Amino acid sequence: MRTKRRTKKHDSRQTAFLRYMLIVAVLIVWIGGISARLVYLQVNQHDFLKDKASGQRIDVKQTKMLRGSIFDRNERALAVSVMSKTLFADATQIEDVEKTAMVLANVLHTNKAKLAEQLNEAKDLEKRFVPIAKGLDDLEAQQINSELETDGVRKSDQPKYPGLHWREEQKRTYPHNSLAAHVIGFSNNDGVGQAGIEQSQNEALYGAVIKKTQERDRLGRIYDETISEKEPAKDIVLTISNSIQFKTEQALEKAVKASSANAGMAIVLDHTNGEILALANYPTFDPNRLDMINANNLSNRAIQGMYAPGSVFKLITYSSAFENNLLTPDSNIEAGNGVIDVAGHVFRDAHASGSVNVTKAFADSSNICAIKTSMRVGREGFYSAMQKYGFGKATGVELPAETSGILRHPSKWYGDSLASMSIGYEIGVSALQMASAFATIANNGVRVKPHIIKEIRQSDQTKVFESKPESERAVSQQTADRMKTLMRAVVTNGTGKAAQLNGYTSAGKTGTAWKFDEKLKRVSSAKYMSSFIGFAPLDSPRFTIAIVMDEPRVGGRNGGQVAAPVFKEIAESVLAEMRVPFDLTADAQPVDSSEEIEESVGNGDEEQVGQTNPSIEKSDVGKATSPKTADSTDVAKKPQKPVVADRPKIPTVLRKENERTLPNSKDKFKT
Amino acid sequence: MRRHNVQKTKRSGTVLATSTLPWRFFILTVLCACIMAAGFFFAARQHFLTMDLGLKNSKMRKQVEDLESERRRLILAKEVSISPSEIMRAAQTMGFRERTEMPLPSVVSAVQEVKQQKEAETVKIVQTSLRQPDRAVTAHVESGDAKKVVKPIIQQTAVRQKVLVKTAAKQNDVNERPRVVSNTDKGKAQVSSKTNAKLR
């Protein structure tokens, strides 16, 4: 019995053991199989599976940060980038093209047949990006999403319709349209500045491309996101004032249209700190409409264009004489019969003035007096004065392609060069350079470098750049005061009476220069550059305004007729806006405004036919920084013959009789 | 079963009731299992919390982007609506007219006229700008006090006469996009004709 029991006991234990071992063996095999499979997957198939898993889970997106904004001095936005959305179709994901086309056509109010054709074509070509609607904002996108929402569509992104997606883009917008278009410029579709501040400050404004690594769950929701760190774009605050710019542009446009001029330029400059309050050109463009931009309206003539300034340049002539104590405002100059011959080049006045004082000579814009004055100053003195006023080099304003103008060294001058330059020929200047020169006088002889950027700051308002006015004394306070007196006389008794303001005193100088004719290859008395540059009020000037009209054809040609009224309109508006108190007394009002004083125009006459001036060669022109717009040929090619035919010839005998030489003059001339 | 739990000692022959099951091992196993389970539980909890935080973070980031985008859009809308050209258009709609230039000669001739009439004790010259009947420029000059400041006063006739000027309410342009007052209005807003035009 015992043996049997033992045997049974032994058997059951063995059976249990065997069963146990069997289970263990199965488990080992099972775990071994799994382990082997795991090893195979994680070692052999590692890369493939990792990529596959990443592809399902991780989404890498490259987006561009919003481009920086541009503001005016009063924090009014001039250029802003906003996000816009594009609805596109992934043709490979669309199963029923006809149905999709029908739904889209209903929502977007488009042609169903065209849409279906477009989608079918894309499906055949397996296109994954078929733009359906572009440039939509959030509001419009939401509306479309709600209309396209379909039940039962499992999709992580909007719209809930198979095969349709949104893509975010940024759109550059200029809310004031053409306002300050030449200052702001524009950027292309890639967000790269093409003109104006957009171009010159592209590096600061540029929105960097950032990489977003998004991890999504099975529903497509983002649960982890890694964004590559990049410095955000900066905002730029300009010195221009929105309202002053608007008034300036309005006045300029009106004047250009009224005079049928080719173009017009206007600059309002705060001479105390060099801030440009307004810089306008006409014709202009709307940066929102790139298709309307052409070479004619794109040119920022005020800084890129170069021209012979004409009589406004007499400011330099007389101030250099004052600076060297050669003259006083009451000194008399003999203008004779209004004709002078310098090194064989005959210059004329509009009329014979006889002996006049400097104030009268400046007010009447006498060429003869200016030439004689420059002779007293001499070549080096005059050249030095021009350099002090900043001619011959760019002002350094933060706008692209600024011209430096043309100013030749005295060693390259010819016999009559000094005379020509003294009346604003044989020199190339930009409107901004001239405005800066007048601003120097308004600022009591201290020249402040003009600038248009007030500050550059980060998106958190931290300033990274703040402009500081750079100034240097160009002429003495006494010279500046004397010039102010002379310029006041121009407005009260001279050629610039139309610049007299209501309730305010003003001062300035007119300029009317012959323009170089491309066809004739010489200056033409039928084409003018008319200008007026001045400031107001007289005692404590608040700003300097430069107006230049290119080829006015209707209603007068002189700066006093064409440009001075524009100065008046702008100055009165700006003074009122600045709340400057009236300073004009009744006795100060000019009472002889009915008398029109003709301005002396031109730099030569028929006797100069055939002469050429090798001093301004193409190589000189090439030195101008402006590539296209600098009309370097405007720089008076002084000896060329003007087209005028009715100018009286002065007998040579008469000139010889009047021949005399002034003391201090380095160049002999005849009168 | 009981037999398995009873063990006799060889010496004394006493029977001791001892358990063959390794309780200590079981307890340890259970403890380890509990620890592991708790570990897994906490790990899972942490994982899902992280996921949840990630989702919230992502949503908030999107919100920030949307709000920034909306801010810019509102700045743009504000700038468009208060741009000088828009104000001018609105003013014209309301019946205002552009300021007519007061020609300088008219003021000057007034001064001259005053000088000529020296006998008169007080002269009041009123010159009206004929081009704009609703505007008048008045220059007050008293004889014997020629140095007095001349201040041209530009007045609107309607204002001077205290006549009520009716202004037309500004009508939104057909092409003007509806502006969002608040985010809650977004859903209510309809796609404007501009949108439709764009989409076309």
Coordinates of N, CA, C and O in Angstrom, one line a residue, chain A residues 62-68 170 203-211 228-233:
Chain A
Q62 N 8.3 75.3 -41.5 CA 9.2 76.5 -41.6 C 8.3 77.7 -41.8 O 7.6 77.7 -42.8
T63 N 8.3 78.6 -40.9 CA 7.5 79.8 -41.1 C 8.4 81.1 -41.0 O 9.5 81.0 -40.4
K64 N 7.9 82.1 -41.5 CA 8.6 83.4 -41.5 C 8.0 84.3 -40.4 O 6.8 84.4 -40.4
M65 N 8.9 84.9 -39.6 CA 8.4 85.8 -38.6 C 7.8 87.1 -39.4 O 8.3 87.4 -40.5
L66 N 6.9 87.7 -38.7 CA 6.3 88.9 -39.4 C 7.4 90.0 -39.6 O 8.2 90.2 -38.6
R67 N 7.3 90.6 -40.7 CA 8.3 91.7 -41.0 C 8.0 92.9 -40.0 O 6.9 93.1 -39.6
G68 N 9.0 93.6 -39.7 CA 8.9 94.7 -38.8 C 8.0 95.8 -39.3 O 7.9 95.9 -40.5
Q170 N 2.2 85.9 -45.0 CA 2.2 87.3 -44.5 C 2.0 88.2 -45.7 O 2.6 88.0 -46.8
E203 N 17.6 94.7 -43.4 CA 18.2 93.8 -42.4 C 17.4 93.8 -41.0 O 17.2 92.8 -40.4
A204 N 17.1 95.1 -40.6 CA 16.4 95.2 -39.4 C 14.9 94.8 -39.5 O 14.4 94.2 -38.5
L205 N 14.3 95.0 -40.6 CA 12.9 94.7 -40.8 C 12.6 93.3 -41.1 O 11.5 92.8 -40.9
Y206 N 13.7 92.6 -41.6 CA 13.4 91.3 -42.2 C 13.0 90.3 -41.1 O 13.6 90.1 -40.1
G207 N 11.9 89.6 -41.4 CA 11.4 88.6 -40.6 C 12.1 87.3 -40.8 O 12.0 86.7 -41.9
A208 N 12.9 86.8 -39.8 CA 13.7 85.6 -40.0 C 12.8 84.3 -40.2 O 11.7 84.3 -39.7
V209 N 13.4 83.4 -40.9 CA 12.6 82.1 -41.0 C 12.9 81.2 -39.8 O 14.0 81.0 -39.4
I210 N 11.8 80.8 -39.2 CA 12.0 79.9 -38.0 C 11.4 78.5 -38.3 O 10.5 78.3 -39.1
K211 N 12.1 77.6 -37.6 CA 11.7 76.2 -37.8 C 10.9 75.7 -36.6 O 11.4 75.8 -35.5
S228 N 12.8 77.0 -33.2 CA 14.2 77.5 -33.3 C 14.3 79.0 -32.9 O 13.5 79.8 -33.4
E229 N 15.2 79.4 -32.1 CA 15.2 80.8 -31.6 C 15.8 81.7 -32.7 O 16.9 81.4 -33.2
K230 N 15.1 82.7 -33.0 CA 15.6 83.7 -33.9 C 15.2 85.1 -33.4 O 14.2 85.2 -32.8
E231 N 16.1 86.0 -33.7 CA 15.8 87.4 -33.2 C 14.6 88.0 -34.0 O 14.6 87.9 -35.3
P232 N 13.6 88.5 -33.3 CA 12.4 89.0 -34.1 C 12.8 90.3 -34.9 O 13.7 91.0 -34.5
A233 N 12.0 90.5 -35.9 CA 12.2 91.7 -36.7 C 12.0 93.0 -35.8 O 11.3 93.0 -34.9

